[in-house]
Coordinates of C-alpha atoms and ligand atoms in Angstrom, one line a residue:
M1 CA -22.8 7.2 43.9
V2 CA -19.4 7.0 42.2
N3 CA -16.9 4.9 44.0
T4 CA -13.9 7.3 44.0
R5 CA -11.6 4.8 45.6
I6 CA -11.9 2.6 42.5
V7 CA -11.6 5.4 39.9
N8 CA -8.6 6.9 41.6
T9 CA -6.6 3.7 41.3
R10 CA -4.2 3.4 38.4
S11 CA -4.5 -0.3 38.1
V12 CA -7.7 -2.2 37.2
K13 CA -9.0 -5.1 39.2
I14 CA -9.7 -8.1 37.0
T15 CA -10.3 -10.7 39.8
D16 CA -9.6 -10.8 43.5
H17 CA -6.1 -12.0 42.7
L18 CA -5.4 -10.3 39.4
Q19 CA -4.8 -6.7 38.5
Y20 CA -4.3 -5.0 35.1
I21 CA -1.3 -2.8 35.1
G22 CA -0.8 -2.2 31.4
V23 CA -0.2 1.2 29.7
N24 CA -1.5 3.0 26.6
D25 CA 0.9 4.3 24.0
R26 CA -0.5 7.3 22.1
D27 CA 2.9 8.7 21.1
T28 CA 4.4 6.0 18.8
H29 CA 3.6 6.7 15.2
L30 CA 4.7 3.4 13.7
F31 CA 4.6 0.0 15.5
E32 CA 7.8 -1.9 14.8
S33 CA 8.7 1.4 12.9
M34 CA 6.4 0.2 10.1
W35 CA 2.8 -0.1 11.0
P36 CA 0.7 3.1 11.6
L37 CA -0.9 3.6 15.0
P38 CA -3.4 6.3 14.4
D39 CA -5.3 5.2 17.5
G40 CA -2.3 4.0 19.5
I41 CA -1.7 0.7 21.1
S42 CA -1.8 -0.8 24.6
Y43 CA 0.9 -2.9 26.2
N44 CA -0.9 -5.1 28.7
S45 CA 0.7 -6.4 31.8
Y46 CA -0.9 -8.2 34.8
L47 CA 0.0 -8.7 38.4
L48 CA -1.0 -12.1 39.8
D49 CA -1.2 -12.4 43.6
G50 CA -0.8 -16.0 44.6
G51 CA -1.1 -15.2 48.3
T52 CA 2.4 -16.1 49.4
K53 CA 4.0 -15.1 46.1
T54 CA 3.5 -12.3 43.5
C55 CA 4.1 -12.6 39.8
L56 CA 4.2 -10.2 36.9
L57 CA 2.9 -11.5 33.5
D58 CA 4.8 -9.8 30.8
C59 CA 6.0 -6.2 31.0
V60 CA 5.6 -3.0 28.9
N61 CA 7.6 -0.9 26.5
I62 CA 10.4 1.1 28.0
D63 CA 8.9 4.5 27.1
S64 CA 6.2 3.9 29.7
V65 CA 8.4 2.5 32.4
N66 CA 7.7 5.2 35.0
E67 CA 4.0 4.8 34.6
F68 CA 4.5 1.0 34.8
K69 CA 6.6 1.3 38.0
G70 CA 3.9 3.4 39.6
K71 CA 1.2 0.9 38.9
L72 CA 3.4 -2.0 40.1
D73 CA 4.1 -0.1 43.3
E74 CA 0.4 0.5 43.8
V75 CA -0.6 -3.2 43.5
L76 CA 2.4 -4.6 45.4
Q77 CA 1.9 -2.2 48.3
G78 CA 5.5 -2.8 49.6
R79 CA 5.5 -6.6 49.0
P80 CA 8.3 -8.1 47.1
L81 CA 7.9 -9.1 43.4
D82 CA 8.8 -12.8 43.3
Y83 CA 8.4 -13.7 39.6
I84 CA 8.2 -12.3 36.1
I85 CA 6.7 -14.6 33.6
V86 CA 8.0 -13.8 30.1
N87 CA 5.6 -15.3 27.6
H88 CA 7.0 -13.3 24.7
M89 CA 10.4 -11.5 24.3
E90 CA 9.6 -8.8 21.7
P91 CA 10.8 -5.5 23.2
D92 CA 7.3 -4.0 23.2
H93 CA 6.8 -6.4 26.2
T94 CA 10.3 -6.7 27.6
S95 CA 12.2 -3.4 27.1
S96 CA 11.3 -2.4 30.7
I97 CA 12.4 -5.7 32.2
R98 CA 15.9 -4.6 33.0
T99 CA 14.5 -1.7 35.1
I100 CA 12.1 -4.0 36.9
V101 CA 14.9 -6.6 37.6
D102 CA 17.1 -3.7 38.9
L103 CA 14.3 -2.6 41.2
Y104 CA 13.6 -6.2 42.5
P105 CA 17.1 -7.9 42.3
S106 CA 15.8 -11.2 43.7
V107 CA 13.0 -11.5 41.2
E108 CA 13.1 -14.8 39.2
I109 CA 12.2 -14.8 35.5
V110 CA 10.0 -17.7 34.4
T111 CA 10.3 -18.4 30.7
N112 CA 11.4 -21.1 28.2
K113 CA 14.8 -22.1 26.9
R114 CA 14.2 -20.3 23.5
A115 CA 13.9 -17.0 25.4
V116 CA 17.3 -17.3 27.2
P117 CA 19.5 -16.0 24.4
F118 CA 17.1 -13.1 23.8
L119 CA 17.3 -12.2 27.5
K120 CA 21.1 -12.2 27.3
N121 CA 21.5 -10.5 24.0
Y122 CA 18.9 -7.8 24.5
Y123 CA 19.3 -7.1 28.3
K124 CA 22.4 -8.9 29.5
I125 CA 20.1 -11.0 31.9
E126 CA 21.6 -14.4 32.5
N127 CA 20.7 -15.3 36.1
N128 CA 17.6 -16.0 38.2
I129 CA 15.9 -17.7 35.3
I130 CA 13.4 -20.6 35.9
L131 CA 12.8 -22.7 32.7
V132 CA 9.4 -24.1 31.8
D133 CA 8.3 -25.9 28.7
E134 CA 5.2 -27.4 27.0
G135 CA 2.7 -28.7 29.5
D136 CA 4.7 -27.7 32.6
T137 CA 2.7 -26.2 35.6
F138 CA 4.3 -23.5 37.7
Q139 CA 3.0 -22.5 41.1
V140 CA 2.7 -18.9 42.0
G141 CA 1.8 -19.4 45.7
E142 CA -1.7 -21.0 45.6
R143 CA -2.2 -20.3 41.8
S144 CA -1.1 -22.7 39.2
L145 CA -0.2 -21.8 35.6
T146 CA 0.3 -24.3 32.8
F147 CA 2.4 -23.4 29.8
Y148 CA 1.7 -24.0 26.1
T149 CA 4.3 -23.1 23.5
T150 CA 3.1 -21.2 20.4
P151 CA 6.2 -20.9 18.3
M152 CA 6.2 -18.1 15.7
V153 CA 3.1 -16.6 17.1
H154 CA 4.7 -14.3 17.2
W155 CA 8.4 -15.2 17.9
P156 CA 10.1 -18.6 18.3
E157 CA 10.0 -18.4 22.1
S158 CA 6.3 -17.3 22.3
M159 CA 4.2 -19.2 24.7
V160 CA 0.9 -18.7 26.7
C161 CA -0.1 -19.7 30.2
F162 CA -3.4 -20.9 31.6
E163 CA -4.5 -20.5 35.1
E164 CA -6.2 -23.8 35.9
E165 CA -8.3 -22.7 38.8
T166 CA -10.1 -19.8 36.9
G167 CA -9.7 -20.6 33.2
I168 CA -7.8 -17.4 32.5
L169 CA -5.5 -17.5 29.5
F170 CA -2.6 -15.2 29.3
S171 CA -2.2 -15.2 25.6
Q172 CA 0.7 -12.7 24.9
D173 CA 0.3 -11.4 21.3
I174 CA -2.4 -13.9 20.4
F175 CA -5.9 -12.4 20.5
G176 CA -4.3 -8.9 20.6
G177 CA -5.1 -5.9 18.5
F178 CA -4.0 -2.3 17.9
G179 CA -5.8 0.6 19.6
T180 CA -5.4 2.0 23.1
L181 CA -7.8 1.0 25.8
D182 CA -9.7 4.3 26.3
G183 CA -11.4 4.0 29.6
G184 CA -12.7 0.4 29.5
I185 CA -10.4 -2.5 29.3
F186 CA -13.0 -5.4 29.1
D187 CA -14.9 -6.6 26.1
D188 CA -18.2 -5.7 27.8
Q189 CA -17.0 -2.1 28.3
I190 CA -15.9 -1.1 24.7
K191 CA -17.3 -0.6 21.2
W192 CA -16.1 -3.8 19.4
E193 CA -16.5 -2.5 15.8
F194 CA -13.5 -0.2 16.2
Y195 CA -11.4 -2.9 17.9
E196 CA -12.4 -5.5 15.4
D197 CA -10.9 -3.6 12.5
E198 CA -7.7 -2.9 14.5
T199 CA -7.5 -6.6 15.6
V200 CA -7.7 -7.7 11.9
R201 CA -5.0 -5.2 11.0
Y202 CA -2.8 -6.3 13.9
F203 CA -3.2 -10.0 13.0
T204 CA -2.6 -9.5 9.3
N205 CA 0.3 -7.1 9.7
I206 CA 2.1 -8.8 12.6
V207 CA 1.4 -12.5 12.6
G208 CA -0.2 -13.0 9.2
K209 CA 2.9 -14.5 7.7
Y210 CA 2.7 -17.2 10.3
A211 CA -1.0 -18.1 9.8
N212 CA -0.3 -21.8 9.7
Q213 CA 1.5 -21.6 13.0
A214 CA -1.4 -19.5 14.4
K215 CA -3.8 -22.2 13.2
R216 CA -1.7 -24.9 15.1
A217 CA -1.6 -22.7 18.2
L218 CA -5.3 -22.1 18.2
K219 CA -6.0 -25.8 17.7
K220 CA -3.8 -26.6 20.7
L221 CA -5.6 -23.9 22.8
G222 CA -9.0 -25.2 21.6
G223 CA -8.9 -28.0 24.2
L224 CA -8.8 -25.6 27.1
D225 CA -11.9 -24.4 29.0
I226 CA -11.1 -20.7 28.5
K227 CA -13.2 -18.4 30.7
M228 CA -11.2 -15.2 30.2
I229 CA -8.4 -14.0 27.9
C230 CA -5.8 -11.6 29.0
P231 CA -3.7 -10.7 25.9
D232 CA -0.6 -8.4 25.7
H233 CA -2.4 -5.9 23.5
G234 CA -6.0 -4.7 23.4
V235 CA -9.2 -5.9 25.0
V236 CA -9.4 -8.2 28.0
W237 CA -12.1 -10.8 27.2
R238 CA -14.2 -11.7 30.2
E239 CA -17.7 -11.8 28.8
D240 CA -17.4 -13.4 25.4
P241 CA -13.9 -14.7 24.7
K242 CA -15.3 -17.0 22.0
K243 CA -15.8 -13.9 19.8
V244 CA -12.1 -13.1 19.5
I245 CA -11.2 -16.8 19.3
Q246 CA -13.6 -17.1 16.3
L247 CA -12.1 -14.0 14.7
Y248 CA -8.6 -15.2 15.1
S249 CA -9.6 -18.7 13.8
D250 CA -11.2 -17.2 10.7
L251 CA -8.1 -15.1 10.0
A252 CA -5.7 -18.0 10.6
E253 CA -7.9 -20.1 8.3
Q254 CA -7.7 -17.3 5.7
K255 CA -11.5 -17.2 5.2
T256 CA -12.2 -14.5 2.6
K257 CA -15.4 -12.6 1.8
D258 CA -17.1 -12.5 -1.5
G259 CA -16.2 -8.9 -2.5
V260 CA -13.6 -7.3 -4.7
L261 CA -10.6 -5.2 -3.7
I262 CA -9.1 -3.1 -6.5
I263 CA -5.7 -1.6 -5.8
Y264 CA -4.2 0.7 -8.4
G265 CA -1.3 3.0 -8.9
S266 CA -1.7 5.8 -11.4
M267 CA 0.7 8.7 -12.1
Y268 CA -1.6 10.7 -14.4
G269 CA -5.0 9.3 -14.0
N270 CA -5.2 6.9 -16.9
T271 CA -4.8 3.7 -14.9
E272 CA -7.2 5.0 -12.3
M273 CA -9.8 5.3 -15.1
M274 CA -9.3 1.5 -15.7
A275 CA -9.8 0.8 -12.0
E276 CA -13.0 2.9 -12.1
A277 CA -14.3 1.1 -15.2
I278 CA -13.7 -2.3 -13.5
G279 CA -15.5 -1.1 -10.4
R280 CA -18.4 0.1 -12.4
A281 CA -18.7 -3.1 -14.3
L282 CA -18.5 -5.2 -11.1
S283 CA -21.3 -3.1 -9.6
A284 CA -23.4 -3.4 -12.8
Q285 CA -23.2 -7.2 -12.3
G286 CA -24.4 -7.0 -8.8
V287 CA -21.2 -6.9 -6.7
K288 CA -21.9 -4.7 -3.7
D289 CA -18.7 -5.0 -1.7
I290 CA -16.1 -3.2 -3.8
R291 CA -13.2 -1.2 -2.5
I292 CA -10.9 0.8 -4.8
R293 CA -7.6 1.9 -3.2
D294 CA -4.9 4.2 -4.5
I295 CA -1.7 2.5 -3.6
S296 CA 0.1 5.8 -3.4
K297 CA -2.2 7.0 -0.7
T298 CA -3.3 4.0 1.3
H299 CA -0.6 2.7 3.7
L300 CA 0.6 -0.8 3.1
S301 CA -0.7 -1.8 6.5
Y302 CA -4.3 -1.3 5.5
L303 CA -3.8 -2.8 2.1
I304 CA -2.5 -6.0 3.7
A305 CA -5.5 -6.2 6.0
E306 CA -7.9 -5.7 3.1
T307 CA -6.1 -8.1 0.8
W308 CA -6.4 -10.7 3.5
N309 CA -10.1 -10.2 3.7
Y310 CA -11.3 -10.0 0.1
K311 CA -11.7 -13.0 -2.1
G312 CA -11.4 -11.0 -5.3
I313 CA -8.2 -9.1 -5.7
I314 CA -7.5 -6.9 -8.8
L315 CA -4.2 -5.1 -9.1
G316 CA -3.3 -2.5 -11.7
C317 CA -0.5 0.0 -12.4
P318 CA 1.5 1.6 -15.1
T319 CA 4.8 0.3 -16.3
Y320 CA 7.7 2.1 -14.7
N321 CA 11.3 1.5 -16.0
V322 CA 10.1 -1.7 -17.8
K323 CA 8.8 -3.1 -14.4
L324 CA 5.9 -2.4 -12.0
F325 CA 5.2 1.0 -10.6
P326 CA 7.5 0.8 -7.5
P327 CA 4.8 1.1 -4.8
M328 CA 3.0 -1.8 -6.5
Q329 CA 6.3 -3.8 -6.6
T330 CA 6.5 -3.3 -2.8
L331 CA 3.0 -4.6 -2.3
I332 CA 3.6 -7.6 -4.5
N333 CA 6.8 -8.4 -2.5
V334 CA 4.8 -8.3 0.7
L335 CA 2.0 -10.4 -0.7
K336 CA 4.4 -13.0 -1.8
G337 CA 5.9 -13.1 1.8
Q338 CA 2.5 -13.3 3.4
K339 CA 1.6 -16.6 1.7
M340 CA -2.1 -15.6 1.4
K341 CA -4.6 -18.1 0.2
N342 CA -8.2 -18.3 -1.1
H343 CA -8.1 -15.5 -3.6
I344 CA -9.1 -14.9 -7.2
F345 CA -6.6 -12.7 -9.0
G346 CA -7.0 -10.2 -11.8
S347 CA -4.6 -7.5 -13.1
F348 CA -4.5 -4.6 -15.5
S349 CA -1.7 -2.3 -16.7
N350 CA -0.8 0.8 -18.6
Y351 CA 2.2 1.9 -20.6
S352 CA 3.5 4.8 -22.6
W353 CA 6.3 3.5 -24.9
G354 CA 7.1 0.0 -23.7
G355 CA 5.4 -2.6 -21.5
G356 CA 6.7 -4.6 -18.6
A357 CA 4.1 -4.3 -15.8
E358 CA 1.9 -7.0 -17.3
E359 CA 4.7 -9.5 -17.3
E360 CA 5.5 -8.8 -13.7
F361 CA 1.8 -9.3 -12.7
A362 CA 1.8 -12.6 -14.7
K363 CA 4.8 -13.8 -12.8
F364 CA 3.2 -13.0 -9.5
A365 CA 0.0 -14.6 -10.5
Q366 CA 1.8 -17.9 -11.3
E367 CA 3.7 -17.9 -8.1
S368 CA 0.7 -16.9 -5.9
G369 CA -1.2 -20.1 -6.3
W370 CA -4.4 -18.0 -6.6
E371 CA -7.1 -18.6 -9.2
I372 CA -6.1 -16.4 -12.1
L373 CA -8.5 -14.5 -14.4
E374 CA -7.6 -14.6 -18.1
T375 CA -8.3 -11.1 -19.4
T376 CA -5.5 -8.6 -18.5
P377 CA -6.5 -5.2 -19.9
K378 CA -3.5 -3.2 -21.1
S379 CA -3.9 0.4 -22.1
N380 CA -1.5 2.8 -23.9
G381 CA -2.0 6.1 -22.1
L382 CA -5.7 7.1 -22.1
P383 CA -7.8 3.9 -22.2
D384 CA -9.9 3.7 -25.4
Q385 CA -13.2 1.9 -25.9
E386 CA -11.5 -1.5 -26.5
D387 CA -9.5 -1.1 -23.2
L388 CA -12.6 -0.2 -21.3
E389 CA -14.4 -3.2 -22.8
A390 CA -11.5 -5.4 -21.6
C391 CA -11.9 -4.0 -18.1
G392 CA -15.6 -5.0 -18.3
Q393 CA -14.6 -8.5 -19.5
L394 CA -12.2 -8.8 -16.5
A395 CA -15.0 -7.8 -14.1
Q396 CA -17.3 -10.3 -15.7
E397 CA -14.7 -13.1 -15.2
M398 CA -14.3 -12.0 -11.6
V399 CA -18.1 -12.2 -11.0
Q400 CA -18.2 -15.7 -12.6
A401 CA -15.3 -16.9 -10.5
L402 CA -16.8 -15.5 -7.3
S403 CA -20.1 -17.3 -8.0
K404 CA -18.6 -20.7 -8.3
Ligands
FEO1 FE1 3.5 -7.5 21.0 FE2 5.3 -9.7 19.2 O1 5.1 -8.3 20.4

């Protein structure tokens, strides 16, 4: 028989003293006004009941503040809210904090000194702040939370806290992913294949640039006996937290897989023919994992995620105003900023009356620190037999480099 009392609640019970009161966002098109959210995102928030004291762990985006207030009312049942722990200041987790502080004027905000100017500058909040720092333990009634700073994962003030008695890690952005929580919120209630892709895209888009800091943070957290992970986005991990720890570790280590990603730009189809020829030649030599992406059609968000994953990266485009085709220039700029590692790089280009793209690819190749393939096919308009053979040669060099 269905327990209607449980399904009619708006919050979700995690343990006897912990409730999930996060929200789903299916309205926002672009996270940070940049990253597509075709399947939405969740902003997770938790209410910890320490017996004599109550504590909110991070808040939600302002657009969902009414829903959030309703859930908070439901779990507090008239009790006061004593603390708000701010593990991360980015407004997707704090833009509702002003409303909550106004509702509970005596609430104290527990955070670290790096968050203080953000609280002031974003929300004009300067009072009722309790400061914690690395290794400090804070009591919420009978519950004790220990803090670990994780700078630049995702902002300078970012930190996590660990409930010693239960082994629950409140990990803010770390271990998060895109995608709303559609019904189930726990790892044993969802189809991981969907969330895995959206977790990879979240990591590579949002914190990828800070992979080294993420590595340091994961090393620091590696010493904890983590039984459950409650992140600020995505799935709550109660059955197999090691799965998402492993995924994040692999991403932070920039482990790549032995396939080839070809990204091309093509205005009239000639450069696309070169991409197809390279793909065919790779396949003929036994490479099975090949993706060919049209840079004009595939959003940068997905290209970053795929570039992070594939060991072999081949980029190609026409010359445009003596430089790279502009969408390719944008991708190159982003890849430079991401500081990706462990890749083999090949390029090809096309031109009509004067070159330029090939020099820009060569400059990027030198700066990237990636292994560079020697052959760089360059076609004048429609690729001829010689150009297509050069494409085959480039594919062969890629296969040899992958097999080392
Ligand atoms: Fe989910 Fe960096 O905020």
